Amino acid sequence: MEKTFLMVKPDGVQRQLIGEIVARFERKGLQLIGAKLMTIPVETAEQHYGEHKGKPFFNDLVNFITSGPVFAMVWQGKDVIEISRQMIGKTNPKEALPGTIRGDYGAFLSKNVIHGSDSLQSAKREINLFFKEEELVAYDKLMNKWIY
Ligand code: IDP
């Protein structure tokens, strides 16, 4: 089964959206296999957003993502990367469709509530950056036979 890294950003945690967001992915039929509330060390944030290094918003991005706790998660399911990106919506909440997480809860580009891996490669990299192997819990979800 495919895995992805999803993270409620500091704005989402402060706005008490963790439950809403987890509920959406659960109802979609995806499986939570790891989660933790944590404050991201600056070096980890710089690695996580490495592709944006050198861009004008990079420092603000790192400052923001390390400014308060995030809720880091690993979810599993068939095509989970594409499905979760669809559910998250476009990067800029102004353009994200209603019904998506950013479309429903976000109002500003740099405070867009949630992060989700955008490819198999970034999912692997981000899961390894945030989670140790023993923090991921493999378990049979009986409901899966009604989902797939
Ligand atoms: P994504 O989060 O939808 O994958 P990325 O392009 O990887 O989007 O950008 C990472 C994060 O950086 C975005 O979620 C957003 O919060 C922030 N960001 C992206 N572009 C800009 C910008 O032009 N100005 C300020 N912040 C930006």
Short mmCIF file of N, CA and C and ligand atoms in Angstrom, two decimals:
data_model
loop_
_atom_site.label_atom_id
_atom_site.label_comp_id
_atom_site.label_asym_id
_atom_site.label_seq_id
_atom_site.Cartn_x
_atom_site.Cartn_y
_atom_site.Cartn_z
N MET A 1 0.85 -1.21 0.00
CA MET A 1 0.00 0.00 0.00
C MET A 1 0.88 1.25 0.00
N GLU A 2 0.43 2.25 -0.71
CA GLU A 2 1.18 3.51 -0.77
C GLU A 2 1.06 4.27 0.55
N LYS A 3 2.11 5.02 0.88
CA LYS A 3 2.11 5.83 2.11
C LYS A 3 2.38 7.29 1.75
N THR A 4 1.85 8.20 2.59
CA THR A 4 2.17 9.61 2.40
C THR A 4 2.36 10.31 3.73
N PHE A 5 3.04 11.44 3.67
CA PHE A 5 3.26 12.26 4.86
C PHE A 5 2.32 13.47 4.80
N LEU A 6 1.50 13.61 5.82
CA LEU A 6 0.60 14.76 5.91
C LEU A 6 0.88 15.47 7.23
N MET A 7 0.72 16.78 7.25
CA MET A 7 1.04 17.52 8.47
C MET A 7 0.11 18.72 8.62
N VAL A 8 -0.59 18.76 9.76
CA VAL A 8 -1.36 19.96 10.09
C VAL A 8 -0.34 21.01 10.53
N LYS A 9 -0.31 22.14 9.84
CA LYS A 9 0.69 23.18 10.11
C LYS A 9 0.33 23.94 11.39
N PRO A 10 1.25 24.80 11.89
CA PRO A 10 0.98 25.49 13.16
C PRO A 10 -0.34 26.28 13.19
N ASP A 11 -0.74 26.85 12.06
CA ASP A 11 -2.02 27.59 12.03
C ASP A 11 -3.19 26.64 12.25
N GLY A 12 -3.12 25.46 11.63
CA GLY A 12 -4.19 24.46 11.78
C GLY A 12 -4.29 23.92 13.20
N VAL A 13 -3.11 23.74 13.83
CA VAL A 13 -3.10 23.25 15.22
C VAL A 13 -3.71 24.32 16.13
N GLN A 14 -3.26 25.57 15.99
CA GLN A 14 -3.77 26.65 16.84
C GLN A 14 -5.27 26.86 16.64
N ARG A 15 -5.74 26.63 15.41
CA ARG A 15 -7.16 26.84 15.12
C ARG A 15 -8.01 25.61 15.45
N GLN A 16 -7.37 24.62 16.07
CA GLN A 16 -8.06 23.41 16.54
C GLN A 16 -8.75 22.64 15.42
N LEU A 17 -8.00 22.52 14.31
CA LEU A 17 -8.53 21.82 13.13
C LEU A 17 -8.02 20.38 13.01
N ILE A 18 -7.21 19.93 13.98
CA ILE A 18 -6.65 18.57 13.87
C ILE A 18 -7.77 17.54 13.70
N GLY A 19 -8.75 17.61 14.57
CA GLY A 19 -9.83 16.62 14.55
C GLY A 19 -10.60 16.62 13.23
N GLU A 20 -10.95 17.80 12.76
CA GLU A 20 -11.66 17.95 11.48
C GLU A 20 -10.88 17.30 10.34
N ILE A 21 -9.59 17.57 10.35
CA ILE A 21 -8.75 17.11 9.25
C ILE A 21 -8.56 15.60 9.31
N VAL A 22 -8.27 15.07 10.49
CA VAL A 22 -8.12 13.62 10.63
C VAL A 22 -9.43 12.94 10.22
N ALA A 23 -10.56 13.50 10.62
CA ALA A 23 -11.86 12.89 10.31
C ALA A 23 -12.08 12.79 8.80
N ARG A 24 -11.65 13.80 8.06
CA ARG A 24 -11.85 13.77 6.61
C ARG A 24 -11.10 12.59 5.98
N PHE A 25 -9.84 12.41 6.39
CA PHE A 25 -9.05 11.32 5.79
C PHE A 25 -9.57 9.95 6.25
N GLU A 26 -10.01 9.87 7.49
CA GLU A 26 -10.58 8.60 7.97
C GLU A 26 -11.83 8.24 7.18
N ARG A 27 -12.70 9.23 6.99
CA ARG A 27 -13.96 8.96 6.28
C ARG A 27 -13.73 8.60 4.83
N LYS A 28 -12.63 9.09 4.27
CA LYS A 28 -12.30 8.75 2.88
C LYS A 28 -11.89 7.28 2.75
N GLY A 29 -11.56 6.66 3.89
CA GLY A 29 -11.16 5.25 3.86
C GLY A 29 -9.67 5.05 3.97
N LEU A 30 -8.94 6.16 4.19
CA LEU A 30 -7.48 6.04 4.32
C LEU A 30 -7.14 5.57 5.73
N GLN A 31 -5.93 5.05 5.88
CA GLN A 31 -5.54 4.43 7.16
C GLN A 31 -4.39 5.19 7.81
N LEU A 32 -4.61 5.62 9.05
CA LEU A 32 -3.57 6.33 9.81
C LEU A 32 -2.62 5.30 10.40
N ILE A 33 -1.32 5.43 10.09
CA ILE A 33 -0.37 4.45 10.64
C ILE A 33 0.71 5.09 11.51
N GLY A 34 0.66 6.42 11.66
CA GLY A 34 1.62 7.09 12.54
C GLY A 34 1.19 8.53 12.73
N ALA A 35 1.40 9.07 13.95
CA ALA A 35 1.02 10.47 14.20
C ALA A 35 1.72 10.98 15.44
N LYS A 36 2.09 12.26 15.40
CA LYS A 36 2.63 12.88 16.62
C LYS A 36 2.53 14.40 16.55
N LEU A 37 2.30 14.98 17.72
CA LEU A 37 2.34 16.43 17.88
C LEU A 37 3.77 16.80 18.20
N MET A 38 4.35 17.71 17.45
CA MET A 38 5.77 18.01 17.65
C MET A 38 6.09 19.43 17.21
N THR A 39 7.18 19.96 17.76
CA THR A 39 7.70 21.23 17.24
C THR A 39 8.90 20.88 16.38
N ILE A 40 8.90 21.37 15.16
CA ILE A 40 9.93 20.96 14.19
C ILE A 40 11.23 21.72 14.46
N PRO A 41 12.35 21.01 14.61
CA PRO A 41 13.64 21.71 14.70
C PRO A 41 13.94 22.46 13.40
N VAL A 42 14.63 23.60 13.51
CA VAL A 42 14.89 24.44 12.33
C VAL A 42 15.60 23.64 11.22
N GLU A 43 16.59 22.81 11.59
CA GLU A 43 17.32 22.07 10.54
C GLU A 43 16.39 21.11 9.79
N THR A 44 15.46 20.49 10.52
CA THR A 44 14.50 19.58 9.88
C THR A 44 13.59 20.36 8.92
N ALA A 45 13.16 21.53 9.36
CA ALA A 45 12.30 22.37 8.51
C ALA A 45 13.04 22.78 7.24
N GLU A 46 14.32 23.11 7.38
CA GLU A 46 15.11 23.52 6.21
C GLU A 46 15.28 22.36 5.23
N GLN A 47 15.42 21.16 5.79
CA GLN A 47 15.53 19.97 4.93
C GLN A 47 14.20 19.69 4.25
N HIS A 48 13.14 19.75 5.05
CA HIS A 48 11.80 19.46 4.53
C HIS A 48 11.46 20.36 3.34
N TYR A 49 11.77 21.65 3.49
CA TYR A 49 11.46 22.62 2.43
C TYR A 49 12.68 22.94 1.57
N GLY A 50 13.64 21.98 1.49
CA GLY A 50 14.90 22.19 0.76
C GLY A 50 14.71 22.68 -0.67
N GLU A 51 13.65 22.21 -1.33
CA GLU A 51 13.44 22.60 -2.74
C GLU A 51 13.17 24.10 -2.88
N HIS A 52 12.80 24.76 -1.77
CA HIS A 52 12.49 26.20 -1.83
C HIS A 52 13.65 27.07 -1.36
N LYS A 53 14.76 26.44 -0.99
CA LYS A 53 15.92 27.19 -0.51
C LYS A 53 16.35 28.21 -1.58
N GLY A 54 16.58 29.44 -1.16
CA GLY A 54 17.00 30.47 -2.12
C GLY A 54 15.83 31.32 -2.61
N LYS A 55 14.60 30.83 -2.41
CA LYS A 55 13.43 31.62 -2.83
C LYS A 55 13.16 32.69 -1.78
N PRO A 56 12.53 33.80 -2.19
CA PRO A 56 12.35 34.92 -1.26
C PRO A 56 11.51 34.58 -0.02
N PHE A 57 10.65 33.56 -0.13
CA PHE A 57 9.78 33.25 1.01
C PHE A 57 10.34 32.14 1.90
N PHE A 58 11.55 31.65 1.57
CA PHE A 58 12.10 30.49 2.29
C PHE A 58 12.23 30.74 3.80
N ASN A 59 12.83 31.87 4.19
CA ASN A 59 13.03 32.14 5.63
C ASN A 59 11.71 32.26 6.37
N ASP A 60 10.76 32.95 5.75
CA ASP A 60 9.43 33.09 6.39
C ASP A 60 8.77 31.72 6.54
N LEU A 61 8.95 30.88 5.52
CA LEU A 61 8.35 29.55 5.54
C LEU A 61 8.93 28.71 6.69
N VAL A 62 10.25 28.74 6.83
CA VAL A 62 10.91 27.98 7.91
C VAL A 62 10.52 28.57 9.27
N ASN A 63 10.50 29.90 9.37
CA ASN A 63 10.09 30.53 10.64
C ASN A 63 8.67 30.14 11.02
N PHE A 64 7.80 30.14 10.03
CA PHE A 64 6.40 29.82 10.31
C PHE A 64 6.22 28.37 10.75
N ILE A 65 6.84 27.45 10.01
CA ILE A 65 6.59 26.02 10.28
C ILE A 65 7.22 25.58 11.60
N THR A 66 8.20 26.38 12.08
CA THR A 66 8.83 26.07 13.38
C THR A 66 8.26 26.93 14.51
N SER A 67 7.23 27.73 14.22
CA SER A 67 6.75 28.72 15.20
C SER A 67 5.84 28.13 16.26
N GLY A 68 5.39 26.91 16.07
CA GLY A 68 4.50 26.27 17.04
C GLY A 68 4.34 24.82 16.66
N PRO A 69 3.63 24.05 17.47
CA PRO A 69 3.51 22.63 17.18
C PRO A 69 2.78 22.33 15.87
N VAL A 70 3.20 21.24 15.25
CA VAL A 70 2.52 20.70 14.07
C VAL A 70 2.02 19.31 14.44
N PHE A 71 1.06 18.80 13.66
CA PHE A 71 0.60 17.44 13.87
C PHE A 71 1.02 16.63 12.65
N ALA A 72 2.08 15.84 12.83
CA ALA A 72 2.67 15.08 11.73
C ALA A 72 2.03 13.70 11.65
N MET A 73 1.73 13.27 10.43
CA MET A 73 1.01 11.99 10.26
C MET A 73 1.55 11.21 9.06
N VAL A 74 1.40 9.89 9.14
CA VAL A 74 1.61 9.04 7.96
C VAL A 74 0.30 8.30 7.71
N TRP A 75 -0.17 8.41 6.47
CA TRP A 75 -1.42 7.74 6.06
C TRP A 75 -1.11 6.75 4.96
N GLN A 76 -1.92 5.73 4.88
CA GLN A 76 -1.70 4.64 3.93
C GLN A 76 -2.99 4.35 3.17
N GLY A 77 -2.83 3.95 1.91
CA GLY A 77 -3.99 3.56 1.11
C GLY A 77 -3.60 3.50 -0.35
N LYS A 78 -4.46 2.90 -1.18
CA LYS A 78 -4.19 2.88 -2.62
C LYS A 78 -4.26 4.33 -3.14
N ASP A 79 -3.24 4.73 -3.90
CA ASP A 79 -3.19 6.08 -4.47
C ASP A 79 -3.33 7.19 -3.43
N VAL A 80 -2.84 6.93 -2.22
CA VAL A 80 -3.05 7.90 -1.13
C VAL A 80 -2.42 9.27 -1.42
N ILE A 81 -1.32 9.29 -2.20
CA ILE A 81 -0.65 10.58 -2.45
C ILE A 81 -1.56 11.47 -3.31
N GLU A 82 -2.05 10.90 -4.40
CA GLU A 82 -2.91 11.68 -5.29
C GLU A 82 -4.24 12.04 -4.60
N ILE A 83 -4.81 11.08 -3.91
CA ILE A 83 -6.10 11.31 -3.25
C ILE A 83 -5.97 12.41 -2.18
N SER A 84 -4.92 12.34 -1.37
CA SER A 84 -4.79 13.33 -0.29
C SER A 84 -4.48 14.71 -0.86
N ARG A 85 -3.70 14.79 -1.93
CA ARG A 85 -3.44 16.10 -2.55
C ARG A 85 -4.74 16.71 -3.10
N GLN A 86 -5.59 15.86 -3.67
CA GLN A 86 -6.89 16.35 -4.15
C GLN A 86 -7.72 16.88 -2.99
N MET A 87 -7.68 16.15 -1.87
CA MET A 87 -8.48 16.55 -0.71
C MET A 87 -7.93 17.82 -0.07
N ILE A 88 -6.61 18.04 -0.18
CA ILE A 88 -5.97 19.23 0.39
C ILE A 88 -6.27 20.46 -0.46
N GLY A 89 -6.24 20.32 -1.77
CA GLY A 89 -6.54 21.44 -2.66
C GLY A 89 -5.30 22.23 -3.04
N LYS A 90 -5.50 23.23 -3.88
CA LYS A 90 -4.38 24.01 -4.42
C LYS A 90 -3.61 24.73 -3.32
N THR A 91 -2.32 24.99 -3.60
CA THR A 91 -1.43 25.60 -2.61
C THR A 91 -2.00 26.91 -2.06
N ASN A 92 -2.50 27.76 -2.95
CA ASN A 92 -3.05 29.04 -2.51
C ASN A 92 -4.54 28.88 -2.17
N PRO A 93 -4.90 29.06 -0.90
CA PRO A 93 -6.30 28.85 -0.50
C PRO A 93 -7.30 29.69 -1.31
N LYS A 94 -6.79 30.79 -1.87
CA LYS A 94 -7.63 31.64 -2.72
C LYS A 94 -8.11 30.88 -3.95
N GLU A 95 -7.28 29.94 -4.41
CA GLU A 95 -7.59 29.16 -5.62
C GLU A 95 -8.12 27.77 -5.30
N ALA A 96 -7.99 27.35 -4.04
CA ALA A 96 -8.42 25.99 -3.67
C ALA A 96 -9.95 25.92 -3.67
N LEU A 97 -10.47 24.85 -4.25
CA LEU A 97 -11.92 24.74 -4.38
C LEU A 97 -12.59 24.48 -3.03
N PRO A 98 -13.80 25.01 -2.86
CA PRO A 98 -14.58 24.63 -1.68
C PRO A 98 -14.73 23.10 -1.66
N GLY A 99 -14.71 22.54 -0.48
CA GLY A 99 -14.74 21.07 -0.38
C GLY A 99 -13.36 20.50 -0.13
N THR A 100 -12.33 21.27 -0.51
CA THR A 100 -10.97 20.84 -0.17
C THR A 100 -10.61 21.46 1.19
N ILE A 101 -9.59 20.92 1.83
CA ILE A 101 -9.22 21.41 3.17
C ILE A 101 -8.76 22.87 3.09
N ARG A 102 -7.88 23.17 2.14
CA ARG A 102 -7.43 24.57 2.02
C ARG A 102 -8.56 25.47 1.53
N GLY A 103 -9.43 24.94 0.69
CA GLY A 103 -10.57 25.72 0.19
C GLY A 103 -11.56 26.03 1.30
N ASP A 104 -11.71 25.12 2.23
CA ASP A 104 -12.70 25.32 3.31
C ASP A 104 -12.13 26.06 4.51
N TYR A 105 -10.84 25.87 4.79
CA TYR A 105 -10.30 26.42 6.05
C TYR A 105 -9.23 27.48 5.87
N GLY A 106 -8.64 27.59 4.68
CA GLY A 106 -7.53 28.52 4.49
C GLY A 106 -7.99 29.83 3.89
N ALA A 107 -7.19 30.88 4.11
CA ALA A 107 -7.53 32.18 3.53
C ALA A 107 -6.29 32.93 3.04
N PHE A 108 -5.11 32.31 3.19
CA PHE A 108 -3.87 33.05 2.93
C PHE A 108 -2.77 32.06 2.56
N LEU A 109 -1.99 32.38 1.53
CA LEU A 109 -1.00 31.45 0.96
C LEU A 109 -0.06 30.82 2.00
N SER A 110 0.53 31.65 2.85
CA SER A 110 1.53 31.09 3.76
C SER A 110 0.91 30.45 5.01
N LYS A 111 -0.39 30.63 5.19
CA LYS A 111 -1.08 29.95 6.30
C LYS A 111 -2.18 29.07 5.70
N ASN A 112 -1.71 28.00 5.03
CA ASN A 112 -2.66 27.17 4.29
C ASN A 112 -2.94 25.82 4.96
N VAL A 113 -2.77 25.79 6.29
CA VAL A 113 -3.35 24.77 7.18
C VAL A 113 -2.68 23.40 7.17
N ILE A 114 -2.31 22.92 6.00
CA ILE A 114 -1.86 21.52 5.91
C ILE A 114 -0.80 21.35 4.84
N HIS A 115 0.09 20.39 5.09
CA HIS A 115 1.06 19.96 4.09
C HIS A 115 0.76 18.53 3.67
N GLY A 116 0.98 18.22 2.41
CA GLY A 116 0.88 16.84 1.95
C GLY A 116 1.93 16.55 0.90
N SER A 117 2.58 15.41 0.97
CA SER A 117 3.61 15.03 -0.02
C SER A 117 3.00 15.04 -1.42
N ASP A 118 3.83 15.44 -2.42
CA ASP A 118 3.28 15.57 -3.77
C ASP A 118 3.76 14.49 -4.74
N SER A 119 4.61 13.57 -4.28
CA SER A 119 5.06 12.48 -5.15
C SER A 119 5.53 11.32 -4.28
N LEU A 120 5.72 10.18 -4.91
CA LEU A 120 6.20 9.00 -4.20
C LEU A 120 7.57 9.28 -3.56
N GLN A 121 8.40 9.96 -4.35
CA GLN A 121 9.76 10.28 -3.89
C GLN A 121 9.72 11.22 -2.67
N SER A 122 8.91 12.27 -2.75
CA SER A 122 8.87 13.20 -1.60
C SER A 122 8.18 12.55 -0.41
N ALA A 123 7.22 11.69 -0.64
CA ALA A 123 6.57 11.00 0.48
C ALA A 123 7.59 10.16 1.24
N LYS A 124 8.41 9.41 0.52
CA LYS A 124 9.43 8.57 1.17
C LYS A 124 10.40 9.42 1.96
N ARG A 125 10.85 10.48 1.32
CA ARG A 125 11.83 11.38 1.95
C ARG A 125 11.25 12.02 3.22
N GLU A 126 10.02 12.51 3.12
CA GLU A 126 9.40 13.22 4.24
C GLU A 126 9.04 12.26 5.39
N ILE A 127 8.58 11.06 5.06
CA ILE A 127 8.28 10.08 6.12
C ILE A 127 9.57 9.77 6.89
N ASN A 128 10.66 9.55 6.14
CA ASN A 128 11.94 9.25 6.81
C ASN A 128 12.48 10.42 7.62
N LEU A 129 12.18 11.63 7.16
CA LEU A 129 12.65 12.82 7.87
C LEU A 129 11.93 13.00 9.21
N PHE A 130 10.66 12.64 9.25
CA PHE A 130 9.85 12.93 10.45
C PHE A 130 9.59 11.72 11.35
N PHE A 131 9.69 10.51 10.79
CA PHE A 131 9.33 9.34 11.59
C PHE A 131 10.43 8.29 11.57
N LYS A 132 10.63 7.65 12.75
CA LYS A 132 11.47 6.47 12.81
C LYS A 132 10.60 5.28 12.43
N GLU A 133 11.24 4.24 11.91
CA GLU A 133 10.46 3.10 11.44
C GLU A 133 9.56 2.54 12.55
N GLU A 134 10.07 2.51 13.78
CA GLU A 134 9.28 1.92 14.88
C GLU A 134 8.09 2.80 15.29
N GLU A 135 8.03 4.03 14.79
CA GLU A 135 6.88 4.89 15.11
C GLU A 135 5.70 4.63 14.17
N LEU A 136 5.93 3.85 13.13
CA LEU A 136 4.83 3.52 12.21
C LEU A 136 4.24 2.17 12.61
N VAL A 137 2.93 2.12 12.67
CA VAL A 137 2.24 0.94 13.21
C VAL A 137 1.50 0.23 12.08
N ALA A 138 2.00 -0.94 11.70
CA ALA A 138 1.31 -1.71 10.66
C ALA A 138 0.19 -2.51 11.33
N TYR A 139 -1.00 -2.39 10.84
CA TYR A 139 -2.11 -3.17 11.40
C TYR A 139 -3.15 -3.41 10.32
N ASP A 140 -3.88 -4.51 10.44
CA ASP A 140 -4.94 -4.81 9.48
C ASP A 140 -6.15 -3.98 9.81
N LYS A 141 -6.65 -3.28 8.81
CA LYS A 141 -7.89 -2.53 9.03
C LYS A 141 -9.02 -3.35 8.42
N LEU A 142 -9.88 -3.89 9.28
CA LEU A 142 -10.91 -4.81 8.81
C LEU A 142 -11.83 -4.16 7.78
N MET A 143 -12.05 -2.85 7.94
CA MET A 143 -12.92 -2.11 7.03
C MET A 143 -12.40 -2.12 5.59
N ASN A 144 -11.10 -2.40 5.40
CA ASN A 144 -10.52 -2.32 4.05
C ASN A 144 -11.28 -3.16 3.03
N LYS A 145 -11.85 -4.28 3.46
CA LYS A 145 -12.54 -5.13 2.47
C LYS A 145 -13.83 -4.46 1.99
N TRP A 146 -14.28 -3.43 2.70
CA TRP A 146 -15.45 -2.68 2.24
C TRP A 146 -15.06 -1.41 1.51
N ILE A 147 -13.76 -1.13 1.47
CA ILE A 147 -13.26 0.08 0.80
C ILE A 147 -12.67 -0.28 -0.56
N TYR A 148 -11.94 -1.42 -0.60
CA TYR A 148 -11.29 -1.84 -1.86
C TYR A 148 -11.94 -3.09 -2.42
P1 IDP B 1 2.44 22.68 -1.43
O1 IDP B 1 2.45 22.90 0.07
O2 IDP B 1 1.05 22.84 -2.01
O3 IDP B 1 3.11 21.40 -1.86
P2 IDP B 1 4.83 24.16 -2.27
O4 IDP B 1 4.99 24.84 -3.59
O5 IDP B 1 5.65 22.96 -1.98
O6 IDP B 1 3.27 23.88 -2.07
O7 IDP B 1 5.15 25.27 -1.16
C1 IDP B 1 5.33 24.93 0.19
C2 IDP B 1 4.62 25.94 1.05
O8 IDP B 1 5.27 27.19 0.93
C3 IDP B 1 3.17 26.20 0.65
O9 IDP B 1 2.28 25.30 1.25
C4 IDP B 1 2.94 27.61 1.12
O10 IDP B 1 2.55 27.65 2.49
C5 IDP B 1 4.32 28.25 0.99
N1 IDP B 1 4.45 29.03 -0.24
C6 IDP B 1 4.50 28.57 -1.51
N2 IDP B 1 4.66 29.57 -2.40
C7 IDP B 1 4.75 30.71 -1.65
C8 IDP B 1 4.95 32.10 -1.98
O11 IDP B 1 5.06 32.48 -3.15
N3 IDP B 1 4.96 32.97 -0.93
C9 IDP B 1 4.83 32.58 0.36
N4 IDP B 1 4.65 31.28 0.71
C10 IDP B 1 4.61 30.36 -0.28
#
